[in-house]
CSV table of C-alpha atoms in Angstrom, one decimal:
chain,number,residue,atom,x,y,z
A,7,UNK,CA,67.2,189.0,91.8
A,8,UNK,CA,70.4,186.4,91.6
A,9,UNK,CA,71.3,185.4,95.0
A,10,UNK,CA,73.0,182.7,96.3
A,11,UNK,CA,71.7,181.8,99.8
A,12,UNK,CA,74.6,179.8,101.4
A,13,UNK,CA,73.8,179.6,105.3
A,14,UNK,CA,75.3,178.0,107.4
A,15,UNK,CA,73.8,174.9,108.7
A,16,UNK,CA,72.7,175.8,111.8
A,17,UNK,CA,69.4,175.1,113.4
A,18,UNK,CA,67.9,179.0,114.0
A,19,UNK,CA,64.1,177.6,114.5
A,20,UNK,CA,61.4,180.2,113.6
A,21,UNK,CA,57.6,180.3,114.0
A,22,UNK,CA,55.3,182.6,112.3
A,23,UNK,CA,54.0,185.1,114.9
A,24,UNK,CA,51.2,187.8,114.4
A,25,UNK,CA,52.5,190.9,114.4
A,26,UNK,CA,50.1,192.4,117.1
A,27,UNK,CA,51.2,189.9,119.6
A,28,UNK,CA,55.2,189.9,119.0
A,29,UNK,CA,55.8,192.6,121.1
A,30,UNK,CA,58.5,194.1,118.6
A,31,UNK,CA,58.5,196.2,115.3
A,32,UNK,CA,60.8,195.7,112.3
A,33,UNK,CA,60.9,199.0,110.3
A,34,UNK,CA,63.2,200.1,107.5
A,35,UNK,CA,64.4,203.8,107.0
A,36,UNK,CA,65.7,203.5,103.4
A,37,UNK,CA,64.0,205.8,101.1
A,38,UNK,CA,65.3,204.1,98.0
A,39,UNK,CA,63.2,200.8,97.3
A,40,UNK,CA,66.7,198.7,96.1
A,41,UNK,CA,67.5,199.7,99.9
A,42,UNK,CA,65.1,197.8,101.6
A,43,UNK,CA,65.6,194.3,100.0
A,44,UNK,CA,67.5,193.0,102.9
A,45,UNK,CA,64.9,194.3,105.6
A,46,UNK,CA,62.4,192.4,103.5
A,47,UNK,CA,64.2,189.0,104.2
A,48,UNK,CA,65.0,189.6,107.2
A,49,UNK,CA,61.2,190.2,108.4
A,50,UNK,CA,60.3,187.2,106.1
A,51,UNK,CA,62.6,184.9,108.1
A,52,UNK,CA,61.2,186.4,111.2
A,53,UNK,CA,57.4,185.7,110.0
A,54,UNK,CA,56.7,189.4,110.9
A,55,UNK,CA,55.6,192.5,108.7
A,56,UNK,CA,57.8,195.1,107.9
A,57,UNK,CA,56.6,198.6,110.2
A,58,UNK,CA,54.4,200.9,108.5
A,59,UNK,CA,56.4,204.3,107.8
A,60,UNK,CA,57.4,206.5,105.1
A,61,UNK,CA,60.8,207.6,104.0
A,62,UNK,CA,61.3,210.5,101.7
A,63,UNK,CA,63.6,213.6,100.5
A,64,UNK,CA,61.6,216.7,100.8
A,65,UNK,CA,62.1,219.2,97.6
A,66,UNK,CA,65.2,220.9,99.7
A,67,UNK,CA,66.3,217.9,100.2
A,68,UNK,CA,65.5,217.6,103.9
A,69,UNK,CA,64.6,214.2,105.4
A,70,UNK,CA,61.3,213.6,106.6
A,71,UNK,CA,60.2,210.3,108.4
A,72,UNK,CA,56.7,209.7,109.0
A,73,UNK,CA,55.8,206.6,111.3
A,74,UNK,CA,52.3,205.1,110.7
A,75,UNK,CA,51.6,202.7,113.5
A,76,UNK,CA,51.8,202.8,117.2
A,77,UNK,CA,55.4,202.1,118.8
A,78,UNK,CA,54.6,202.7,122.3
A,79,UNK,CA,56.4,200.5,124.8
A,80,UNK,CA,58.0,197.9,122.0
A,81,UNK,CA,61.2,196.6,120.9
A,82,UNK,CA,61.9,198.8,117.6
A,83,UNK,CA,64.9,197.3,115.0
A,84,UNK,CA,65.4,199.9,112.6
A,85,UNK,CA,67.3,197.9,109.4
A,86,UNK,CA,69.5,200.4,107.3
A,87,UNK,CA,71.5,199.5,104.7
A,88,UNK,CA,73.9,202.0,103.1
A,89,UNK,CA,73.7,202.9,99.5
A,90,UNK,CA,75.8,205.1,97.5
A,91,UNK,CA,74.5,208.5,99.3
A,92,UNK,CA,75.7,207.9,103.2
A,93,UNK,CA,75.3,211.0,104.4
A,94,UNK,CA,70.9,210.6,103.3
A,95,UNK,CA,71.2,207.4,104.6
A,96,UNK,CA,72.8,208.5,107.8
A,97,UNK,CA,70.2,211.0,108.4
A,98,UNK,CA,67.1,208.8,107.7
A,99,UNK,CA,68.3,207.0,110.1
A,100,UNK,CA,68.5,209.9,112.6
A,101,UNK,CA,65.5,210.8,111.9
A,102,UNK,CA,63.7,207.7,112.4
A,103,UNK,CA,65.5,207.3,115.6
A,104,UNK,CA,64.4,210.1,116.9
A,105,UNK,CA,60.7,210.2,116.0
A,106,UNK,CA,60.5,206.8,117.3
A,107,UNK,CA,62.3,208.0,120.5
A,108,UNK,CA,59.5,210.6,120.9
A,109,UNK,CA,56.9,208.2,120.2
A,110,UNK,CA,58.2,206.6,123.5
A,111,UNK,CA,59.4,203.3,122.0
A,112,UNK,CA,60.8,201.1,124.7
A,113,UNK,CA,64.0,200.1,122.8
A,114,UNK,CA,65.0,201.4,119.5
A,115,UNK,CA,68.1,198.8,117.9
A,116,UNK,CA,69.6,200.1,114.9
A,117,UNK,CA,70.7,196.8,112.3
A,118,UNK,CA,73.5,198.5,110.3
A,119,UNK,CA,75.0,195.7,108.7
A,120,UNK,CA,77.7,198.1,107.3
A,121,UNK,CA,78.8,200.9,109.8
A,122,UNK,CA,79.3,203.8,107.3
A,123,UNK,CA,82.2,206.0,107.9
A,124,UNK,CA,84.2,203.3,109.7
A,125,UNK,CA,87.3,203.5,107.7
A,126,UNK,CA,87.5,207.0,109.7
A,127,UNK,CA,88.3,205.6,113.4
A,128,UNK,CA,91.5,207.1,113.7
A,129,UNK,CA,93.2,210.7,114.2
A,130,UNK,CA,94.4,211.9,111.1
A,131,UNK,CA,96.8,215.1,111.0
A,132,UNK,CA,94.4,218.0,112.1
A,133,UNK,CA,91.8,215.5,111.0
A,134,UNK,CA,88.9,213.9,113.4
A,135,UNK,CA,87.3,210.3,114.4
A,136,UNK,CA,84.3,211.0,112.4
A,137,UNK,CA,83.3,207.4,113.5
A,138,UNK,CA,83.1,208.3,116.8
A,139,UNK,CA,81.0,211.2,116.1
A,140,UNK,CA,78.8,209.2,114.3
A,141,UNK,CA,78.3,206.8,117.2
A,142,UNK,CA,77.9,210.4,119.6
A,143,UNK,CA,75.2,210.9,116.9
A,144,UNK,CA,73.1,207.7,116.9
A,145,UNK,CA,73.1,207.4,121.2
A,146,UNK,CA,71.8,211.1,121.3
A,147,UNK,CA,69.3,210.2,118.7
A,148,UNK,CA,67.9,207.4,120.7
A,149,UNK,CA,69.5,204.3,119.9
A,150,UNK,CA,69.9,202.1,122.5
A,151,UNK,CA,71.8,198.7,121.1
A,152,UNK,CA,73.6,198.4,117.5
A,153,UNK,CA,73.8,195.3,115.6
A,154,UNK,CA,76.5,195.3,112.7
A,155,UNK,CA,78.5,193.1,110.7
A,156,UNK,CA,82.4,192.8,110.5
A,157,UNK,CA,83.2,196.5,111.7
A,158,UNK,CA,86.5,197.9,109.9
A,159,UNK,CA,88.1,198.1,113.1
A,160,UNK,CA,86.7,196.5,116.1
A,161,UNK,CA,87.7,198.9,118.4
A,162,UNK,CA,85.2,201.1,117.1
A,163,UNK,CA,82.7,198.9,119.3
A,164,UNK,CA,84.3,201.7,122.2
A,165,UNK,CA,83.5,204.5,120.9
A,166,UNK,CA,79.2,204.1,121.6
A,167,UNK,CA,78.1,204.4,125.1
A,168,UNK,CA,75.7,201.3,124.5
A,169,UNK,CA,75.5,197.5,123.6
A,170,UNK,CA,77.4,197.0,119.9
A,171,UNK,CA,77.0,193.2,118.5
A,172,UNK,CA,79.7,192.8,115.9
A,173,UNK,CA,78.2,189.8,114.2
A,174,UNK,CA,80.6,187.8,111.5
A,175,UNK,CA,80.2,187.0,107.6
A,176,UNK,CA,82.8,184.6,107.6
A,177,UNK,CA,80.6,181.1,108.2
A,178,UNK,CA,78.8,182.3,104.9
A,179,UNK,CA,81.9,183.3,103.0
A,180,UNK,CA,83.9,179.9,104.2
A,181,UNK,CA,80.5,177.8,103.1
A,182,UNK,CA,80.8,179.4,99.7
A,183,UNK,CA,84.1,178.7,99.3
A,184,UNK,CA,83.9,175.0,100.2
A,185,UNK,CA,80.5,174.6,97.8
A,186,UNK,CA,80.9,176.5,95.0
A,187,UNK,CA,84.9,176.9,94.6
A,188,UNK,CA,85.6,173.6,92.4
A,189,UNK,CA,89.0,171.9,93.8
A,190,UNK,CA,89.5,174.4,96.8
A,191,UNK,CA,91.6,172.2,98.5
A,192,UNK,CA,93.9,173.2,95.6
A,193,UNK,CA,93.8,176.9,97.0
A,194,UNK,CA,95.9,179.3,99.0
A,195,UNK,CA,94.2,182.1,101.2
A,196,UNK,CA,96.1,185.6,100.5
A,197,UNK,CA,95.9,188.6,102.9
A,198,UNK,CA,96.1,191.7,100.3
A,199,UNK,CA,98.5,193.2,103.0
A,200,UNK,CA,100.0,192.4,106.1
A,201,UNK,CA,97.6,194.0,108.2
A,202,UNK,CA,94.9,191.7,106.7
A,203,UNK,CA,97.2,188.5,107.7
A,204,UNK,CA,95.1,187.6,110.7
A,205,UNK,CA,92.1,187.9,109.0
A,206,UNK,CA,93.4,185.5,106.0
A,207,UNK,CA,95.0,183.1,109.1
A,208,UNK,CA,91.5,182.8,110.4
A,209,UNK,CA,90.2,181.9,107.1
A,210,UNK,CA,93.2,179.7,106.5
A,211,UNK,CA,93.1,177.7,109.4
A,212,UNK,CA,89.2,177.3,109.3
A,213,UNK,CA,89.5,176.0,105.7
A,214,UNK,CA,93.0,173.9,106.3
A,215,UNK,CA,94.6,175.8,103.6
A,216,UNK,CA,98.3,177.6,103.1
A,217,UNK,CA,98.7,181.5,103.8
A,218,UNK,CA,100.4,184.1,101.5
A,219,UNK,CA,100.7,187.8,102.8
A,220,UNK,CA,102.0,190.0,100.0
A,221,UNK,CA,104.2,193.0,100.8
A,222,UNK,CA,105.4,196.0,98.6
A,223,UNK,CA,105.3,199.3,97.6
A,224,UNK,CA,102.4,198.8,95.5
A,225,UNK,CA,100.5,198.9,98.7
A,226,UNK,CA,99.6,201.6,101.6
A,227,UNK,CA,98.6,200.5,105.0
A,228,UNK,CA,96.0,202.9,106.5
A,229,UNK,CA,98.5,202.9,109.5
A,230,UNK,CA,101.2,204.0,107.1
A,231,UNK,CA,99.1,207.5,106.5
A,232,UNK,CA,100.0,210.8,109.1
A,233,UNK,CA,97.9,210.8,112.0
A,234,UNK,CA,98.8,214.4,113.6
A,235,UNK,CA,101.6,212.5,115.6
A,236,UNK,CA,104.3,214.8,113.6
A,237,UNK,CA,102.3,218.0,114.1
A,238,UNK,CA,103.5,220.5,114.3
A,239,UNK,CA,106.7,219.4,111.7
A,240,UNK,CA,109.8,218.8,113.6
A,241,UNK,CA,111.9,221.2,111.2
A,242,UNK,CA,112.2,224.6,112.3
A,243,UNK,CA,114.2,227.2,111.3
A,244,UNK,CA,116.7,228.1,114.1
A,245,UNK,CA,119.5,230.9,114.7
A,246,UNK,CA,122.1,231.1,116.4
A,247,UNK,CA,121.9,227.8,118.4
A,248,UNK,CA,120.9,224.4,118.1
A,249,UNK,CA,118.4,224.4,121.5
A,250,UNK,CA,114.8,223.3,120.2
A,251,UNK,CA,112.1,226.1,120.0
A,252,UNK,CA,108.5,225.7,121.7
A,253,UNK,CA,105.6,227.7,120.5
A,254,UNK,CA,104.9,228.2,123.7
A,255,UNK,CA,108.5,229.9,124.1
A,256,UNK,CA,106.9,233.2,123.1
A,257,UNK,CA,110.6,235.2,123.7
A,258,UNK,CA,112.0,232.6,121.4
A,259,UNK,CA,114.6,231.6,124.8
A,260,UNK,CA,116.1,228.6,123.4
A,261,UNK,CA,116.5,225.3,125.3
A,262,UNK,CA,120.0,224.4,125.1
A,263,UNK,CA,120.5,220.2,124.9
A,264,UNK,CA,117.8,219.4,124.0
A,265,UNK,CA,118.0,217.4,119.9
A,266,UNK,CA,114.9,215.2,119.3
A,267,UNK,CA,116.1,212.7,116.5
A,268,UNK,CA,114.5,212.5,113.6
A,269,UNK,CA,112.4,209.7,112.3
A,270,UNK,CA,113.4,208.3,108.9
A,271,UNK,CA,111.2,207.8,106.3
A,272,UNK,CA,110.0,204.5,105.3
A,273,UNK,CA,111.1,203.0,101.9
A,274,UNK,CA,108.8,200.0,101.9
A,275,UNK,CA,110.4,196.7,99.3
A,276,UNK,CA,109.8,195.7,95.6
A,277,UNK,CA,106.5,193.9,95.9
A,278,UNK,CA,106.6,190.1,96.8
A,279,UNK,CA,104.5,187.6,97.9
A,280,UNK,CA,105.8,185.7,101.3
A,281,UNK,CA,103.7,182.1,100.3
A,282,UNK,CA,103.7,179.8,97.2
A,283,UNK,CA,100.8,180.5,94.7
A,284,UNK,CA,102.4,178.7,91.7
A,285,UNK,CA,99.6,176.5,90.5
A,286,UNK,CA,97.2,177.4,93.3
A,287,UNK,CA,93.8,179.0,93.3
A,288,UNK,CA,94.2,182.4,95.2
A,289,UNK,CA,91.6,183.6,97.8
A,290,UNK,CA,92.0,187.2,98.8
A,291,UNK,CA,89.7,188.0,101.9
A,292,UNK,CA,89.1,191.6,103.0
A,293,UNK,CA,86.5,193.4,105.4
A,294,UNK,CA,85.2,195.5,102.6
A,295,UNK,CA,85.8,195.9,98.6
A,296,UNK,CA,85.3,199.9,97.6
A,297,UNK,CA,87.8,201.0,95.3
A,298,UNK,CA,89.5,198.1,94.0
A,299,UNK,CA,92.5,199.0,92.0
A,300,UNK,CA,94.4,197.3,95.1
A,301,UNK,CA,93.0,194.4,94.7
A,302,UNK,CA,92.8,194.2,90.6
A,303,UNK,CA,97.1,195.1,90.8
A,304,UNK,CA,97.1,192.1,93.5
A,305,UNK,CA,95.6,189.6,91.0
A,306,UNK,CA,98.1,190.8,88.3
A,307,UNK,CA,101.0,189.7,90.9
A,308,UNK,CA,99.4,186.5,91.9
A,309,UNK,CA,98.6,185.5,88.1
A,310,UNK,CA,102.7,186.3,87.7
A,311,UNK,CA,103.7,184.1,90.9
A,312,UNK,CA,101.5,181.1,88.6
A,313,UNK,CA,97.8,181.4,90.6
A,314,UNK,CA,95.6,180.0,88.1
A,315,UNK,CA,92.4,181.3,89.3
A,316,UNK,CA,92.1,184.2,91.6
A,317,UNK,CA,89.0,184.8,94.1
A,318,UNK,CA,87.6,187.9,95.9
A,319,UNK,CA,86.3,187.3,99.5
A,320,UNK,CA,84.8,190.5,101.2
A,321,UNK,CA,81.7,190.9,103.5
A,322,UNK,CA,80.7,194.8,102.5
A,323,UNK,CA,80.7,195.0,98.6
A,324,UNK,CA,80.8,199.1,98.2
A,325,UNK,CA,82.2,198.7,94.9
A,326,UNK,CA,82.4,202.1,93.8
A,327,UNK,CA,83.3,204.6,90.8
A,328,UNK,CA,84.2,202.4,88.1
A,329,UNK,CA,84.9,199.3,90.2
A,330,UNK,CA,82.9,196.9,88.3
A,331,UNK,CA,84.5,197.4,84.8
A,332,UNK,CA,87.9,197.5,86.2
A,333,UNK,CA,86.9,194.4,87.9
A,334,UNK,CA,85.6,192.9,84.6
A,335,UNK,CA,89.0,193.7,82.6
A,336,UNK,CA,91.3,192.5,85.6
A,337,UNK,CA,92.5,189.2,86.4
A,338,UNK,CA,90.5,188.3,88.8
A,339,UNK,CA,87.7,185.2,88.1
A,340,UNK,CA,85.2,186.3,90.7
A,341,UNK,CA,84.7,188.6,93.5
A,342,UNK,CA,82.2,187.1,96.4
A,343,UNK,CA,80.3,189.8,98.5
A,344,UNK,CA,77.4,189.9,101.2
A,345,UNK,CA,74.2,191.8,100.8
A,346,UNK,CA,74.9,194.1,103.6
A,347,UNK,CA,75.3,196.9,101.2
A,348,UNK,CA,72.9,197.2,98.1
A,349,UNK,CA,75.1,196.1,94.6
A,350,UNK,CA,72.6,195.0,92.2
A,351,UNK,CA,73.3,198.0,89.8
A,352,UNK,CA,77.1,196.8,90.0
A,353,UNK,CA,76.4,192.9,89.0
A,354,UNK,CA,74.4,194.1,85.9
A,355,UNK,CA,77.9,196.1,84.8
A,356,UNK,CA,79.9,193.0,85.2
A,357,UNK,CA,79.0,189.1,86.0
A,358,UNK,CA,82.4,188.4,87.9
A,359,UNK,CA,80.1,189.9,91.3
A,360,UNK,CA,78.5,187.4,93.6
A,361,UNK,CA,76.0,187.9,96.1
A,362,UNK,CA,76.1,186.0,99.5
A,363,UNK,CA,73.1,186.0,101.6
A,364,UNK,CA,73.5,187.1,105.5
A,365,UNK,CA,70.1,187.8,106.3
A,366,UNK,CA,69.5,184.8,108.5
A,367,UNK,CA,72.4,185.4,111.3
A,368,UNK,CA,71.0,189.2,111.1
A,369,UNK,CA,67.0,187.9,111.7
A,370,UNK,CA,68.2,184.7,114.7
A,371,UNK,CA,70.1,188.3,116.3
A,372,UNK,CA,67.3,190.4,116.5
A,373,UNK,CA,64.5,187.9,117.1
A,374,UNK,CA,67.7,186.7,120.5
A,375,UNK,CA,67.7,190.3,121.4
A,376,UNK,CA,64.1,190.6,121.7
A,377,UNK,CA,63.6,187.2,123.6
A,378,UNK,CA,66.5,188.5,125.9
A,379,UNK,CA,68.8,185.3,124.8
A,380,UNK,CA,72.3,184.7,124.7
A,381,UNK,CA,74.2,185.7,121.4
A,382,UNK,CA,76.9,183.5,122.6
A,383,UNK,CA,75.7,181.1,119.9
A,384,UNK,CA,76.1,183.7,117.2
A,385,UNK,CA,79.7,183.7,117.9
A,386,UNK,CA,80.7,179.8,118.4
A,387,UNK,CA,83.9,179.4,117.5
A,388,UNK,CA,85.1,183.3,117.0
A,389,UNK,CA,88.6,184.2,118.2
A,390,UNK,CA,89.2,187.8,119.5
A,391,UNK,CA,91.6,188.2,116.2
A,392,UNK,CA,89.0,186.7,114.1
């Protein structure tokens, strides 16, 4: 497998330990072998073996999880990496949980590099917080502490009644750009949309480097979608006076005086770009990449403000449907991703995708966790916004 292991230079020190005596167990509850190639790094950095345990789909389709060693009174970390199928993945995960909760493991810490389902952390119009759900899920199951990367929203760390360590890709992403991005002093960082901007001005000021935030009709803020607040409509059909009618009001008794004004609709602005790109190499950075004609219509804008080369910076490469063709025939040069989700299927279809390697900041968190350390190192130099 092509992977480029940039890692930050910092001194995480290691020892090979026998697995009898560590006190711990590293187990992974993919059933797909492609899965599991992160949790076999991670347990190789950590000089441990992965936990005996098998992961399958029954013929109906049910989960089954058995566990083939003793857990009883250790540290478990459960690595799950999201493929394609989340709702499997999900329940693997459940399951595992759960029949290492009943096997009376001390502590059972979940390592979900990518938090599936976080793009749904917010009410949407007779909609739900399936996030939140999710996190009611994994504490009921038996989880006791989550370690993630780059969460979609970090408020989502409030919905779990237990520890959440939000750890970042950035150091990996910024070393990349600074080794393997020729003349990157030449380039400009570019938030896709201006809720991305302080992502991109964390970038920017790390890397010394200009900002461009493109606006436009061309994109749709997630905040920008109904989210119940307008339920039910404010229209109604009245007669005979212009009071406002309650459903509640079940002898339709109007309430004289009372005119709630109406909100306008937004009309957002021809597309620009607020920043000079014109002879610049463009960096977009984003949380995740999934569907990406956003981002292949972005390049197509930068290339026609005179951004000669255009980058992809994202920590979750989802990269679905027909995302790698599309990003094959686009404008964009190359499109830089972590491991946290498995893509390896998706750089066969198109060359353009590069791998990152995170599993180092994931092993130094979970052999910290164990040892009862400080994560404060993990998080030198992170801003709240960052």
């Amino acid at each position: 497998m092509s992977l480029v292991s940039h890692s930050p230079k910092l001194s995480y020190g290691y020892s090979k330990m026998n697995i009898s005596k560590s006190g711990y167990r590293v187990f992974s509850a993919n059933s797909t072998t492609a899965c599991t190639e992160l949790a076999k790094r991670i347990t190789e950095r950590l000089g441990v073996e992965l936990g005996k345990s098998v992961v399958y789909q029954e013929a109906n389709r049910e989960t089954r999880v058995d566990v083939k060693e003793s857990v009883r009174g250790q540290d478990i970390f459960i690595i799950q990496t999201i493929p394609r199928d989340v709702n499997t993945a999900i329940m693997e995960l459940l399951v595992m949980a759960y029949a290492l909760k009943t096997s009376c493991a001390k502590n059972i810490i979940g390592v979900i590099p990518y938090f599936p389902y976080s793009k749904q952390c917010k009410m949407r119009k007779r909609g739900s917080i399936v996030c939140k759900l999710l996190a009611s899920m994994l504490a009921k199951a038996g989880l006791t502490h989550i370690i993630t990367m780059d969460l979609h929203q970090k408020e989502i760390q409030g919905f779990f009644s237990f520890p959440v360590d939000n750890l970042r890709a950035s150091p990996f992403l910024i070393q990349y750009i600074q080794e393997e991005i020729p003349d990157y002093r030449n380039a400009i960082i570019v938030a896709k949309t201006p809720s991305a901007a302080k992502r991109a001005q964390s970038y920017a000021e790390r890397l010394r480097l200009g900002l461009a935030v493109m606006h436009g009709e061309a994109h749709h803020s997630e905040s920008d979608m109904a989210d119940g607040r307008h339920s039910p409509p404010l229209s109604r059909t009245t007669t005979g006076h212009t009071g406002l009618e309650l459903p509640c009001n079940r002898h339709h008794i109007p309430f004289p005086g009372i005119e709630l004004p109406i909100m306008m609709a937004k009309e957002k602005p021809p597309i620009t770009v607020v920043g000079d790109v014109g002879g610049r190499i463009a960096i977009i950075v984003d949380d995740m990449i999934d569907d990406v004609e956003d981002f292949v219509a972005a390049a197509e804008i930068l290339k026609e403000r005179g951004a000669y080369k255009i980058y992809i910076m994202a920590t979750h490469g989802l990269l679905s449907a027909d995302a790698p063709r599309l990003i094959e025939e686009s404008a964009i040069d190359e499109v830089v991703v972590t491991n946290t989700v498995p893509h390896e299927v998706q750089k066969l279809q198109c060359p353009k995708i590069k791998t990152v390697d995170v599993s180092m900041i994931l092993a130094e968190a979970i052999r910290r966790i164990h040892n009862g350390e400080s994560m404060a190192y993990l998080f030198r130099n992170i801003a709240v916004d960052d």
